[in-house]
Coordinates of C-alpha atoms in Angstrom, one line a residue:
D1 CA -2.3 -7.2 24.9
A2 CA -0.1 -4.6 22.8
M3 CA -3.1 -3.6 20.7
P4 CA -4.2 -0.9 23.2
A5 CA -0.7 0.3 23.8
M6 CA -0.3 0.7 20.1
R7 CA -3.4 2.5 19.7
K8 CA -2.7 5.0 22.4
A9 CA 0.8 5.6 21.1
L10 CA -0.6 6.4 17.5
E11 CA -3.5 8.7 19.0
D12 CA -0.7 10.6 20.8
K13 CA 1.4 10.6 18.1
Q14 CA 4.2 8.7 19.8
Y15 CA 5.9 7.3 17.0
D16 CA 9.0 6.0 18.9
T17 CA 6.7 4.3 21.3
A18 CA 4.5 2.8 18.4
M19 CA 7.7 1.6 16.4
T20 CA 8.8 -0.1 19.9
V21 CA 5.5 -1.8 20.5
L22 CA 5.3 -2.4 16.5
Q23 CA 8.7 -4.1 16.5
G24 CA 8.3 -5.9 19.7
P25 CA 5.2 -7.7 21.1
L26 CA 3.2 -7.2 17.5
R27 CA 6.0 -8.4 15.3
N28 CA 6.9 -11.4 17.7
A29 CA 3.2 -12.7 17.7
A30 CA 3.5 -13.5 13.8
G31 CA 5.9 -16.3 14.0
P32 CA 4.0 -18.3 16.7
M33 CA 0.8 -17.9 14.9
K34 CA 2.3 -19.8 11.9
L35 CA 4.0 -22.4 14.0
Y36 CA 0.8 -23.2 16.0
A37 CA -1.0 -23.5 12.8
S38 CA 1.7 -25.9 11.4
S39 CA 1.9 -27.9 14.4
L40 CA -1.8 -28.6 14.3
A41 CA -1.5 -29.5 10.9
G42 CA 1.5 -31.7 11.6
Q43 CA -0.3 -34.0 13.9
G44 CA -0.4 -37.1 11.9
L45 CA -4.0 -36.9 11.7
S46 CA -5.6 -37.6 8.1
L47 CA -8.2 -35.1 8.5
S48 CA -8.8 -32.3 6.4
V49 CA -9.5 -29.4 8.9
S50 CA -10.5 -26.1 7.3
Y51 CA -9.7 -24.1 10.2
I52 CA -5.8 -24.5 9.6
S53 CA -6.0 -22.9 6.1
E54 CA -8.0 -20.1 7.8
M55 CA -5.5 -19.8 10.5
N56 CA -2.7 -19.6 7.8
K57 CA -4.5 -16.9 5.7
Q58 CA -5.0 -14.6 8.9
A59 CA -1.3 -15.2 9.9
E60 CA -0.2 -14.2 6.5
T61 CA -2.9 -11.2 6.4
Y62 CA -1.5 -10.3 9.9
E63 CA 2.0 -10.2 8.9
K64 CA 1.4 -8.3 5.4
L65 CA -0.5 -5.6 7.8
L66 CA 2.3 -5.3 10.0
S67 CA 4.6 -4.2 7.1
N68 CA 2.0 -1.8 6.2
L69 CA 1.7 -0.2 9.8
E70 CA 5.5 -0.1 9.9
K71 CA 5.4 2.3 6.9
D72 CA 2.5 4.1 8.2
V73 CA 4.4 4.8 11.5
K74 CA 7.7 5.8 9.6
N75 CA 5.9 8.2 7.4
R76 CA 4.3 9.5 10.7
N77 CA 0.8 9.0 9.4
A78 CA -1.5 8.4 12.3
R79 CA -4.6 8.4 10.8
S80 CA -3.5 5.7 8.4
A81 CA -1.7 3.8 10.8
L82 CA -4.9 3.7 12.9
G83 CA -6.9 2.2 10.2
T84 CA -4.1 -0.1 9.5
L85 CA -4.0 -1.3 13.2
A86 CA -7.8 -1.7 13.1
K87 CA -7.3 -4.3 10.3
T88 CA -4.4 -6.1 11.8
N89 CA -6.6 -6.3 15.0
T90 CA -9.4 -8.0 12.9
A91 CA -6.9 -10.5 11.4
L92 CA -5.5 -11.3 15.0
Q93 CA -9.0 -12.0 16.1
A94 CA -10.1 -14.1 13.0
Y95 CA -7.1 -16.3 13.8
R96 CA -7.9 -16.4 17.3
T97 CA -11.3 -17.5 16.3
A98 CA -10.3 -20.0 13.8
A99 CA -7.8 -21.5 16.4
K100 CA -10.7 -21.7 18.9
I101 CA -8.4 -19.7 21.1
D102 CA -10.7 -16.6 21.3
T103 CA -11.8 -17.2 25.0
E104 CA -10.7 -15.4 28.0
D105 CA -8.7 -18.4 29.1
G106 CA -7.4 -18.8 25.6
G107 CA -9.0 -22.0 24.8
I108 CA -7.4 -23.9 27.4
G109 CA -10.4 -24.4 29.9
D110 CA -10.6 -25.8 33.4
F111 CA -9.0 -29.2 34.6

């Protein structure tokens, strides 16, 4: 999980490291979040499932917050960046809860 690494980099005011984590694993999660929600919606089921709209909402929030986080890091504002990171983590956790992948095994379960 890149969130603890990002938090540590910001707390230590290591902005180059923070930018590397932001532009790597944190940014790389945004696309798959949307893709997963889209794939669930496109399964050909005629069911209206509210959790998919919640997943899309949280994915959008996550992506917008990453842009804000990038501005905070570029401005070397650790305090603001830590606050934005907390909100980003909240959006990610809300997405995982809506997607039912918030368990230790990622929602896969035992076979």
